[in-house]
Coordinates of C-alpha atoms in Angstrom, one line a residue:
M2 CA -48.9 -30.2 51.6
T3 CA -50.8 -27.9 49.2
S4 CA -50.6 -29.1 45.6
P5 CA -49.5 -26.8 43.1
S6 CA -53.0 -26.6 41.4
T7 CA -54.5 -25.0 44.3
L8 CA -52.2 -21.7 44.4
P9 CA -53.3 -18.9 42.7
T10 CA -51.7 -18.3 39.1
K11 CA -49.5 -14.9 39.2
P12 CA -51.7 -13.1 36.7
L13 CA -54.5 -13.9 39.3
R14 CA -52.6 -12.7 42.4
A15 CA -52.1 -9.3 40.6
S16 CA -55.7 -9.2 39.6
L17 CA -56.7 -9.4 43.1
R18 CA -54.4 -6.7 44.4
L19 CA -55.6 -4.6 41.8
L20 CA -59.1 -5.1 42.9
A21 CA -58.4 -4.7 46.7
W22 CA -56.7 -1.3 45.9
A23 CA -59.3 0.1 43.5
I24 CA -62.2 -0.7 46.2
C25 CA -60.0 1.1 49.1
S26 CA -59.7 4.0 47.1
L27 CA -63.4 4.0 46.0
L28 CA -64.5 3.7 49.5
A29 CA -63.0 7.4 50.1
V30 CA -65.3 8.5 47.5
I31 CA -68.6 6.8 47.9
P32 CA -70.6 7.9 50.6
L33 CA -70.9 5.5 53.6
R34 CA -73.5 5.0 56.1
G35 CA -73.0 6.1 59.5
A36 CA -71.3 9.1 61.1
D37 CA -68.1 10.4 58.5
T38 CA -64.8 11.4 60.4
A39 CA -64.1 15.2 59.6
R40 CA -61.5 14.6 57.0
Q41 CA -64.0 12.1 55.1
T42 CA -66.6 15.1 55.3
I43 CA -63.9 17.7 53.9
A44 CA -63.0 15.2 51.1
K45 CA -66.9 14.7 50.3
A46 CA -67.0 18.7 50.3
I47 CA -64.1 18.9 47.7
L48 CA -65.4 16.6 45.5
E49 CA -69.0 18.0 45.7
E50 CA -70.0 19.7 42.5
D51 CA -73.3 21.4 44.0
G52 CA -72.4 24.5 45.8
D53 CA -75.0 24.3 48.3
K54 CA -74.2 20.8 49.3
K55 CA -70.7 21.8 49.5
T56 CA -71.5 24.5 51.8
A57 CA -73.5 22.2 54.1
L58 CA -70.8 19.8 54.2
I59 CA -68.5 22.3 55.7
N60 CA -70.9 23.8 58.1
S61 CA -71.7 20.2 59.5
L62 CA -67.8 20.4 60.7
V63 CA -68.8 22.7 63.8
G64 CA -68.8 20.9 67.1
Q65 CA -66.1 18.6 65.9
T66 CA -63.1 18.5 67.7
D67 CA -60.7 17.0 65.0
E68 CA -57.4 19.1 65.1
S69 CA -56.9 18.3 61.5
I70 CA -59.8 20.6 60.6
P71 CA -58.5 24.1 60.6
V72 CA -55.1 22.7 58.7
L73 CA -57.0 21.3 56.0
L74 CA -59.3 24.3 55.6
A75 CA -56.2 26.7 55.6
T76 CA -54.6 24.4 53.0
W77 CA -57.6 24.3 50.7
K78 CA -58.0 28.4 51.0
A79 CA -54.2 28.2 50.0
D80 CA -54.9 26.1 46.8
A81 CA -52.7 23.3 48.4
I82 CA -55.4 20.5 48.3
F83 CA -55.2 18.5 44.7
L84 CA -57.0 16.2 42.8
Y85 CA -55.7 12.6 42.0
K86 CA -57.2 10.6 39.4
I87 CA -57.9 6.9 40.4
D88 CA -59.6 6.4 37.1
D89 CA -61.6 8.5 34.7
D90 CA -64.5 8.6 37.1
H91 CA -63.2 8.9 40.4
K92 CA -60.5 11.4 42.0
V93 CA -58.9 11.5 45.6
P94 CA -58.4 14.8 47.3
V95 CA -54.6 14.7 48.4
T96 CA -52.1 17.3 49.9
L97 CA -48.1 17.4 49.1
L98 CA -45.6 16.8 51.6
E99 CA -42.5 19.2 51.7
G100 CA -39.3 18.0 49.8
K101 CA -38.9 17.3 46.1
D102 CA -36.9 14.6 44.4
A103 CA -34.7 15.2 41.6
D104 CA -37.9 15.0 39.3
D105 CA -39.6 17.7 41.2
K106 CA -42.0 15.0 42.6
Q107 CA -43.3 15.1 46.2
A108 CA -45.2 12.5 48.5
A109 CA -48.9 12.6 48.8
V110 CA -51.4 12.1 51.9
R111 CA -54.7 11.4 51.2
V112 CA -57.2 14.1 52.8
D113 CA -59.7 11.7 53.6
D114 CA -57.8 9.4 56.0
G115 CA -54.3 11.3 56.8
K116 CA -52.3 8.2 54.9
P117 CA -50.0 8.2 52.5
L118 CA -51.3 7.7 48.8
V119 CA -49.9 4.3 47.5
D120 CA -50.2 2.6 44.4
Q121 CA -51.8 -1.1 43.6
D122 CA -48.4 -2.6 45.0
G123 CA -48.6 -0.7 48.1
K124 CA -45.7 1.8 47.1
P125 CA -45.9 5.6 48.0
V126 CA -46.9 7.7 45.2
R127 CA -45.1 10.7 44.2
L128 CA -46.9 13.4 42.2
V129 CA -45.6 16.7 40.8
A130 CA -47.8 19.6 41.9
S131 CA -48.0 21.4 38.3
D132 CA -49.4 18.3 36.8
L133 CA -52.7 18.3 39.1
D134 CA -55.7 20.2 39.5
A135 CA -56.2 22.2 42.8
A136 CA -59.6 21.7 44.7
E137 CA -62.1 24.7 43.7
H138 CA -63.5 27.1 45.9
D139 CA -65.1 30.7 45.8
S140 CA -65.9 33.5 48.1
N141 CA -69.1 32.2 49.6
L142 CA -67.2 29.1 50.5
R143 CA -64.2 30.7 51.9
A144 CA -66.6 32.9 54.1
T145 CA -68.4 29.7 55.2
M146 CA -64.9 28.1 56.2
K147 CA -63.9 31.2 58.0
G148 CA -67.3 31.2 60.0
V149 CA -66.8 27.3 60.7
L150 CA -63.1 28.1 61.9
D151 CA -64.4 31.0 64.4
L152 CA -67.1 28.6 65.8
L153 CA -64.5 25.7 66.2
S154 CA -62.1 28.2 68.1
L155 CA -65.1 28.2 70.9
T156 CA -64.6 24.9 72.0
D157 CA -60.7 25.2 71.7
P158 CA -59.1 23.5 75.0
N159 CA -56.8 26.5 75.3
P160 CA -58.9 29.3 77.6
D161 CA -57.2 32.2 75.9
K162 CA -57.8 30.9 72.7
R163 CA -61.4 30.7 73.3
M164 CA -61.6 34.0 74.7
Q165 CA -60.0 35.6 71.5
A166 CA -62.4 33.8 69.4
I167 CA -65.4 35.0 71.5
V168 CA -63.9 38.6 71.7
T169 CA -63.6 38.4 67.9
L170 CA -66.9 37.4 67.3
G171 CA -68.6 39.7 69.6
M172 CA -66.7 42.5 68.0
S173 CA -67.9 41.5 64.6
Q174 CA -71.6 41.5 66.1
E175 CA -72.5 38.4 63.7
T176 CA -76.1 37.9 65.1
E177 CA -76.5 34.4 63.4
K178 CA -73.4 33.1 65.8
L179 CA -75.5 34.0 68.7
P180 CA -77.0 30.5 69.1
Q181 CA -73.8 29.3 69.8
L182 CA -72.9 31.6 72.2
L183 CA -75.7 30.9 74.2
K184 CA -75.0 27.2 74.2
L185 CA -71.3 27.6 75.2
Q186 CA -72.8 30.0 78.1
Q187 CA -74.2 26.8 79.6
T188 CA -71.0 24.7 79.8
E189 CA -68.1 27.4 79.8
K190 CA -66.3 27.2 83.6
E191 CA -63.3 29.6 83.2
G192 CA -64.2 32.8 84.9
K193 CA -62.4 35.5 82.4
V194 CA -63.9 33.1 79.3
K195 CA -67.6 33.5 80.9
R196 CA -67.2 37.2 81.3
A197 CA -66.1 37.6 77.9
L198 CA -69.1 35.5 76.7
S199 CA -71.8 37.6 78.6
E200 CA -69.8 40.9 76.9
A201 CA -70.0 39.1 73.6
V202 CA -73.6 37.9 73.8
A203 CA -74.9 41.5 74.8
L204 CA -72.7 43.2 71.8
M205 CA -74.9 40.9 69.5
Q206 CA -77.9 41.7 71.5
L207 CA -77.4 45.3 70.8
K208 CA -78.4 44.3 67.0
D209 CA -81.7 42.7 68.1
E210 CA -84.9 44.4 66.6
N211 CA -86.6 44.3 70.1
P212 CA -86.3 47.3 72.3
E213 CA -86.4 45.3 75.3
V214 CA -83.5 43.0 74.4
Q215 CA -81.6 45.9 73.6
I216 CA -82.3 47.8 76.6
A217 CA -81.1 44.7 78.5
A218 CA -78.2 44.2 76.5
A219 CA -77.0 48.0 77.1
K220 CA -77.8 47.5 81.0
A221 CA -75.6 44.4 80.9
L222 CA -72.9 46.3 79.1
G223 CA -72.8 49.1 81.6
E224 CA -72.7 47.0 84.7
M225 CA -69.7 45.0 83.3
G226 CA -67.9 48.2 82.6
S227 CA -67.3 46.9 79.1
I228 CA -64.8 49.4 77.8
P229 CA -64.7 48.2 73.9
S230 CA -68.5 48.7 74.0
R231 CA -68.4 52.2 74.1
D232 CA -68.4 53.0 70.3
F233 CA -71.1 50.2 69.7
L234 CA -73.3 52.1 72.5
K235 CA -72.7 55.3 70.7
Q236 CA -73.8 53.9 67.4
L237 CA -77.1 52.5 69.4
I238 CA -77.8 55.7 70.2
A239 CA -77.3 57.1 66.9
D240 CA -79.6 54.4 65.2
S241 CA -82.3 54.3 67.7
A242 CA -83.8 58.2 67.6
G243 CA -87.5 56.8 67.6
K244 CA -87.0 54.6 70.6
P245 CA -86.6 57.1 73.8
E246 CA -86.1 54.3 76.0
V247 CA -83.2 52.4 74.2
V248 CA -81.4 55.9 73.9
K249 CA -82.0 56.4 77.7
A250 CA -80.6 52.8 78.7
A251 CA -77.8 53.5 76.3
K252 CA -76.4 56.5 77.6
V253 CA -76.8 55.5 81.2
A254 CA -74.7 52.7 80.1
E255 CA -72.1 54.8 78.8
A256 CA -71.9 57.0 81.5
A257 CA -71.3 54.1 83.7
I258 CA -68.8 52.9 81.5
A259 CA -67.0 56.2 81.4
S260 CA -66.8 56.1 85.2
H261 CA -65.4 53.0 85.2
L262 CA -62.9 53.8 82.6
T263 CA -61.7 56.8 84.6
T264 CA -61.1 54.4 87.8
V265 CA -59.0 52.1 85.6
N266 CA -56.9 55.2 84.1
A267 CA -56.4 56.4 88.0
I268 CA -55.2 52.9 89.0
G269 CA -53.0 52.2 85.9
T270 CA -51.2 55.5 86.5
A271 CA -50.7 54.6 89.8
F272 CA -49.4 51.3 89.1
R273 CA -47.2 53.1 86.2
G274 CA -46.0 55.5 88.6
L275 CA -45.1 53.1 91.4
S276 CA -43.2 51.0 88.6
L277 CA -41.5 54.1 87.4
G278 CA -40.7 55.2 91.0
S279 CA -39.3 51.4 91.4
I280 CA -37.2 52.0 88.2
L281 CA -35.8 54.9 89.5
L282 CA -35.1 53.9 92.9
V283 CA -33.3 50.6 91.6
A284 CA -30.8 53.1 89.3
A285 CA -30.7 55.5 92.3
L286 CA -29.8 53.0 95.0
G287 CA -26.3 52.3 94.4
L288 CA -25.8 56.1 94.2
A289 CA -27.5 56.4 97.3
I290 CA -24.7 54.5 98.9
T291 CA -21.6 55.9 96.9
F292 CA -22.6 59.4 96.8
G293 CA -25.0 59.6 99.8
L294 CA -23.0 57.9 102.3
M295 CA -19.6 58.2 101.1
G296 CA -19.7 61.8 99.5
V297 CA -18.3 60.6 96.1
I298 CA -19.9 62.4 93.1
N299 CA -19.5 59.3 91.0
M300 CA -20.5 60.2 87.3
A301 CA -19.5 56.9 86.0
H302 CA -22.5 55.4 87.9
G303 CA -24.7 55.1 84.7
E304 CA -21.8 52.9 83.1
L305 CA -21.9 50.8 86.1
I306 CA -25.5 50.3 85.5
A307 CA -24.5 49.4 81.9
V308 CA -21.9 47.0 82.9
G309 CA -24.7 45.0 84.6
A310 CA -26.7 45.2 81.4
Y311 CA -24.1 44.0 79.3
T312 CA -23.3 41.2 82.0
T313 CA -26.9 40.1 81.4
Y314 CA -26.3 39.9 77.8
V315 CA -23.4 37.8 78.0
I316 CA -24.8 35.3 80.2
Q317 CA -27.8 35.4 77.7
G318 CA -25.3 34.4 75.0
L319 CA -23.8 31.8 76.9
F320 CA -26.9 30.0 77.4
A321 CA -27.9 30.5 73.9
T322 CA -25.7 30.1 70.8
G323 CA -22.7 31.7 72.2
V324 CA -21.1 35.6 72.1
V325 CA -18.7 37.2 70.3
M326 CA -16.6 40.0 71.9
Q327 CA -13.7 42.3 70.8
I328 CA -11.3 43.3 73.5
P329 CA -9.6 46.8 72.6
T330 CA -5.7 46.5 72.7
F331 CA -5.5 50.5 71.7
F332 CA -2.2 50.2 69.7
F333 CA -2.8 47.0 67.9
Q334 CA -5.9 45.2 66.0
P335 CA -8.5 44.2 68.9
I336 CA -8.6 40.6 69.8
T337 CA -11.9 38.7 68.8
L338 CA -13.0 36.3 71.3
R339 CA -15.7 33.8 70.8
F340 CA -17.3 32.0 73.3
S341 CA -19.8 29.0 72.2
G342 CA -23.0 28.5 74.0
M343 CA -24.9 25.8 75.5
N344 CA -27.5 25.8 72.9
L345 CA -30.5 25.9 75.5
S346 CA -33.8 26.4 74.6
G347 CA -37.2 27.0 76.6
N348 CA -37.3 27.0 80.2
K349 CA -33.5 26.2 80.5
L350 CA -32.7 29.1 78.3
D351 CA -35.0 31.3 80.5
A352 CA -33.0 30.4 83.5
Y353 CA -30.2 32.7 82.4
F354 CA -31.8 35.8 83.7
L355 CA -31.7 34.1 87.4
V356 CA -27.6 33.6 87.0
A357 CA -27.3 36.9 85.3
L358 CA -28.7 38.6 88.6
P359 CA -25.6 37.8 90.5
M360 CA -23.1 37.9 87.9
S361 CA -24.0 41.5 87.2
F362 CA -23.7 42.6 90.7
L363 CA -20.5 40.7 90.8
V364 CA -19.0 42.0 87.9
A365 CA -20.2 45.5 88.6
A366 CA -18.8 45.4 91.9
L367 CA -15.3 44.2 90.8
V368 CA -15.2 47.1 88.3
G369 CA -16.3 49.5 91.3
I370 CA -13.1 48.1 93.4
L371 CA -11.0 48.6 90.5
L372 CA -12.3 52.3 90.1
E373 CA -12.1 52.7 94.0
R374 CA -8.5 51.5 94.0
C375 CA -7.1 53.3 90.9
V376 CA -8.9 56.6 91.2
I377 CA -11.6 57.2 93.8
R378 CA -9.3 56.5 96.9
F379 CA -7.1 59.4 96.0
L380 CA -10.1 62.0 95.9
Y381 CA -11.9 61.6 99.0
R382 CA -13.0 64.9 100.2
R383 CA -11.9 66.5 96.6
P384 CA -15.6 66.5 95.2
L385 CA -14.9 68.8 92.1
E386 CA -11.7 66.8 91.2
S387 CA -13.9 63.3 91.6
L388 CA -16.7 64.5 89.7
L389 CA -14.1 65.3 86.8
A390 CA -12.3 62.0 87.2
T391 CA -14.9 59.9 87.0
W392 CA -16.6 61.7 84.2
G393 CA -13.5 60.9 82.2
V394 CA -13.7 57.1 83.4
S395 CA -17.6 57.2 82.2
L396 CA -16.3 58.2 78.7
V397 CA -13.4 55.8 78.7
L398 CA -16.1 52.9 79.8
Q399 CA -18.6 54.0 77.0
Q400 CA -15.9 53.8 74.4
M401 CA -14.7 50.5 75.5
F402 CA -18.4 49.4 75.5
R403 CA -18.6 50.3 71.8
L404 CA -15.3 48.6 70.8
T405 CA -16.4 45.3 72.6
F406 CA -19.8 45.0 71.7
G407 CA -20.3 47.3 69.1
A408 CA -21.9 50.9 68.7
N409 CA -25.5 49.6 67.9
N410 CA -27.8 48.2 70.7
V411 CA -27.6 44.5 71.4
Q412 CA -30.5 42.3 71.9
V413 CA -31.6 41.2 75.2
Y414 CA -34.8 39.1 75.4
S415 CA -36.9 39.0 78.4
P416 CA -37.9 35.1 79.7
A417 CA -41.4 33.9 79.7
Y418 CA -41.9 34.9 83.2
L419 CA -41.2 38.5 82.4
S420 CA -43.1 38.7 79.4
G421 CA -46.6 38.3 79.9
N422 CA -49.4 40.2 82.2
W423 CA -52.1 40.2 84.5
T424 CA -55.5 42.0 83.7
V425 CA -57.2 42.9 86.7
F426 CA -60.6 44.9 86.5
D427 CA -59.3 46.2 83.1
V428 CA -56.0 47.3 84.4
I429 CA -52.7 45.7 82.9
L430 CA -50.0 44.6 84.9
G431 CA -47.0 43.6 83.6
W432 CA -45.0 41.1 84.7
N433 CA -41.7 43.0 84.1
R434 CA -42.9 46.1 86.0
V435 CA -44.5 43.9 89.1
F436 CA -41.0 42.2 89.3
V437 CA -38.9 45.6 89.5
I438 CA -41.4 46.8 92.0
C439 CA -40.9 43.4 94.2
F440 CA -37.1 43.8 93.2
A441 CA -36.7 47.1 94.5
I442 CA -38.4 46.1 97.6
F443 CA -36.0 43.1 98.1
I444 CA -33.1 45.4 97.7
I445 CA -34.3 47.9 100.0
I446 CA -34.8 45.7 102.7
G447 CA -31.5 43.7 102.0
T448 CA -29.5 47.2 102.4
H449 CA -31.2 48.1 105.5
L450 CA -30.5 45.3 106.9
L451 CA -26.9 45.2 105.9
L452 CA -26.5 48.2 107.1
T453 CA -28.2 48.3 110.5
K454 CA -27.9 44.7 111.6
T455 CA -24.4 43.4 110.5
P456 CA -20.9 44.1 111.8
V457 CA -19.9 45.5 107.9
G458 CA -23.0 47.9 108.4
L459 CA -21.5 49.0 111.6
L460 CA -18.4 49.6 110.3
I461 CA -19.7 51.4 106.9
R462 CA -22.0 54.1 109.4
A463 CA -18.9 54.5 111.7
V464 CA -16.7 55.4 108.8
T465 CA -19.4 57.7 107.1
Q466 CA -20.3 59.4 110.2
N467 CA -16.6 60.2 111.5
R468 CA -13.8 58.9 109.6
Q469 CA -11.1 59.8 112.0
M470 CA -12.7 58.8 115.2
A471 CA -13.4 55.5 113.5
A472 CA -9.9 55.1 112.2
C473 CA -8.6 56.1 116.0
M474 CA -10.7 53.0 117.1
G475 CA -8.8 50.6 114.8
V476 CA -11.6 50.4 111.8
K477 CA -9.5 50.1 108.3
T478 CA -11.2 52.8 106.7
Q479 CA -9.9 52.0 103.2
Q480 CA -11.1 48.7 103.2
V481 CA -14.5 49.8 104.5
N482 CA -14.2 52.8 101.6
M483 CA -13.4 49.9 99.0
L484 CA -16.2 47.5 100.4
T485 CA -18.9 50.1 100.4
F486 CA -18.2 51.4 96.9
A487 CA -18.0 47.9 95.5
F488 CA -21.4 47.6 97.1
G489 CA -22.7 50.8 95.6
A490 CA -21.3 49.5 92.2
G491 CA -23.0 46.1 92.8
L492 CA -26.3 47.7 93.1
A493 CA -26.0 49.9 90.1
G494 CA -25.1 46.5 88.0
L495 CA -28.3 45.0 89.5
A496 CA -30.2 48.1 88.4
G497 CA -28.7 47.1 84.8
A498 CA -30.0 43.5 84.8
F499 CA -33.2 44.6 85.3
L500 CA -33.3 47.6 83.1
S501 CA -32.1 45.4 80.0
Q502 CA -35.3 43.8 80.3
I503 CA -37.5 46.9 79.7
G504 CA -35.6 49.2 77.5
N505 CA -32.5 49.1 74.8
V506 CA -28.9 48.1 75.9
G507 CA -26.1 50.1 74.4
P508 CA -23.1 52.1 75.2
S509 CA -25.0 55.2 76.2
L510 CA -27.6 53.2 78.5
G511 CA -26.0 54.9 81.7
Q512 CA -26.7 58.4 80.4
D513 CA -30.2 58.1 80.4
Y514 CA -30.4 57.3 84.1
I515 CA -27.6 59.2 85.7
V516 CA -29.6 62.6 85.8
N517 CA -32.7 61.0 87.0
A518 CA -30.5 59.2 89.5
F519 CA -28.5 62.3 91.2
M520 CA -32.0 64.0 91.1
T521 CA -33.4 61.2 93.1
V522 CA -31.0 61.0 95.7
V523 CA -30.4 65.0 96.1
V524 CA -34.2 65.3 96.6
G525 CA -34.5 62.5 99.0
G526 CA -31.7 64.2 101.2
V527 CA -28.0 63.3 100.6
G528 CA -27.1 59.9 102.7
N529 CA -30.7 58.8 103.7
L530 CA -32.2 55.6 102.3
L531 CA -35.5 56.5 103.3
G532 CA -35.5 59.7 101.4
T533 CA -34.4 58.1 98.3
V534 CA -37.3 55.5 98.6
I535 CA -40.0 58.4 99.0
S536 CA -38.4 60.5 96.6
A537 CA -38.2 57.9 93.9
L538 CA -41.9 56.7 94.4
G539 CA -43.0 60.4 94.6
I540 CA -41.4 61.4 91.1
G541 CA -42.6 58.5 89.6
L542 CA -46.1 58.9 91.0
I543 CA -46.1 62.7 89.9
D544 CA -44.5 62.5 86.6
Q545 CA -47.4 59.8 85.4
S546 CA -49.8 61.6 86.9
L547 CA -49.0 64.9 84.8
Q548 CA -48.7 62.9 81.9
Q549 CA -52.1 61.2 82.1
I550 CA -53.6 64.9 83.0
L551 CA -51.8 66.9 80.2
L552 CA -51.6 64.1 77.8
N553 CA -48.1 65.5 76.9
P554 CA -45.2 63.1 78.2
V555 CA -42.7 66.0 77.5
L556 CA -44.5 68.7 79.1
G557 CA -45.0 66.3 82.0
K558 CA -41.2 66.0 82.4
I559 CA -40.5 69.6 82.2
L560 CA -42.7 70.2 84.8
V561 CA -41.4 67.7 87.1
L562 CA -37.8 69.2 86.7
V563 CA -39.3 72.6 87.4
G564 CA -41.3 71.3 90.4
I565 CA -37.8 69.7 91.7
I566 CA -35.8 72.8 91.1
L567 CA -38.6 75.0 93.2
F568 CA -38.2 72.4 95.9
L569 CA -34.4 72.4 96.1
Q570 CA -34.7 76.1 96.4
W571 CA -37.0 75.9 99.3
R572 CA -35.1 72.7 100.9
P573 CA -32.0 72.3 99.9
A574 CA -30.8 69.7 102.0
G575 CA -33.7 67.4 100.6
I576 CA -36.5 65.8 102.4
F577 CA -34.5 64.2 105.2
V578 CA -31.0 66.1 106.3
T579 CA -28.3 63.2 107.4
K580 CA -24.8 64.2 108.4
S581 CA -22.2 62.5 106.4
R582 CA -18.5 62.7 105.5
S583 CA -19.2 65.1 102.9
L584 CA -20.8 67.6 105.2
E585 CA -17.9 67.7 107.5
G586 CA -15.4 70.3 107.3

């Protein structure tokens, strides 16, 4: 057993703790041999009084991959790094954590090691920001920090962030950063990043004093078809009046880029026209069933589209935080219904759209059945009466939308898998537009198979071609009419589900598409699905082409409408003529 005389006394133990704490604190500010960490380098730069040495320390951070570097530099620039005095001769740079106690004190974290600031007893130190001096910085130092952050972004593991940093440096034409870009060219493996690197290097080399380097850079930009470099090439032509070879190379490159831009615009116009045609097709396909095959002029078709869009909104709310609806009672106060959501996020929340697609079809189909049973079935072969009745139904549905969901548009956000885009040869292909094209193809194929390869489709074709003969053969024509109208209404609901991803969802959503839908069906030929497809795609391509040529969307749409009127004067039955019940005597 150790004798009491060999144990340290209390004063001695306290002195040893104080000595250990002082040594640990001083180690952070005394230069150490060997490589410093990024945090230690930043701490030294903060404490350094000489401006040139301070700048050199910040520049030494280039090439390091410590994730704390951009955070600390941004914190320093925001005057949120403070100096805590250990004693009269030594200070420690610290940051303050969020959250104040009753005395306005905050927990502190050391800059040099990222650990909590503690006192000699190992207890956390809490400080008041107003009692501390902020770390100083000037405009030159802030510019140095920005340059370092730009170069650090070049080594970011995310390719998109690397490419964005490279593009930013290239557009700035900061030639002093050229060596870093050339060095990165030797190690970069990502295709799109390598192209951005080549473009950025060429843009910087346009500022070179050597004409041969400028000519090579201009040639490289022309071969790449670098659209952003057109203004830089024009500036090079203006600044190189005494260098005819450089001017010639720049003009050749600019001409090559202009030719590439023409091709890009043509492909982009075709894609936008195809996507617009697909949107028209999706919106008109349900009408091609109800109007084209059944001969019912359904002015409430636009509201069936809105039913699908609002169904998507409700499903989104159920996946998220919930949804509130008001059920109108006409003579009494509306009933407010509150449905709590599942509070999902991320990929689970994005899955709402996959559920909304079938639900929008089912809900719109049910509304269609209700409309057919209550109104439409009494008005077959009476086109004027069906037009007026369904127009009245459309007004009622619009008002119900306003009373239930409010007069303002509701917010339906696009899931991540529909929010991005692909860039192929400088042509931007939005995922939502690619989806609507694929969606339209899927619906067309499905509808064709349903009408031609299934017993239900056989009954639908029999009733639409000769109702009386089908009834004599034992076909239950009323049920076929109901199912056909429900199918057309369900297709309208699907259209609404997708249109909610590319436009506003409000009570008047359907009114934006009802005219275009009728126009598409009539031009294609009443009752002919192939004609509807050709009509939708043709109208979409012509509309976008005219807008690109005329640079005036309104004038382009006017010319499209005039062209349709002239076409129907020449061919009133549309592209294809199909006999349907509406054409019988």
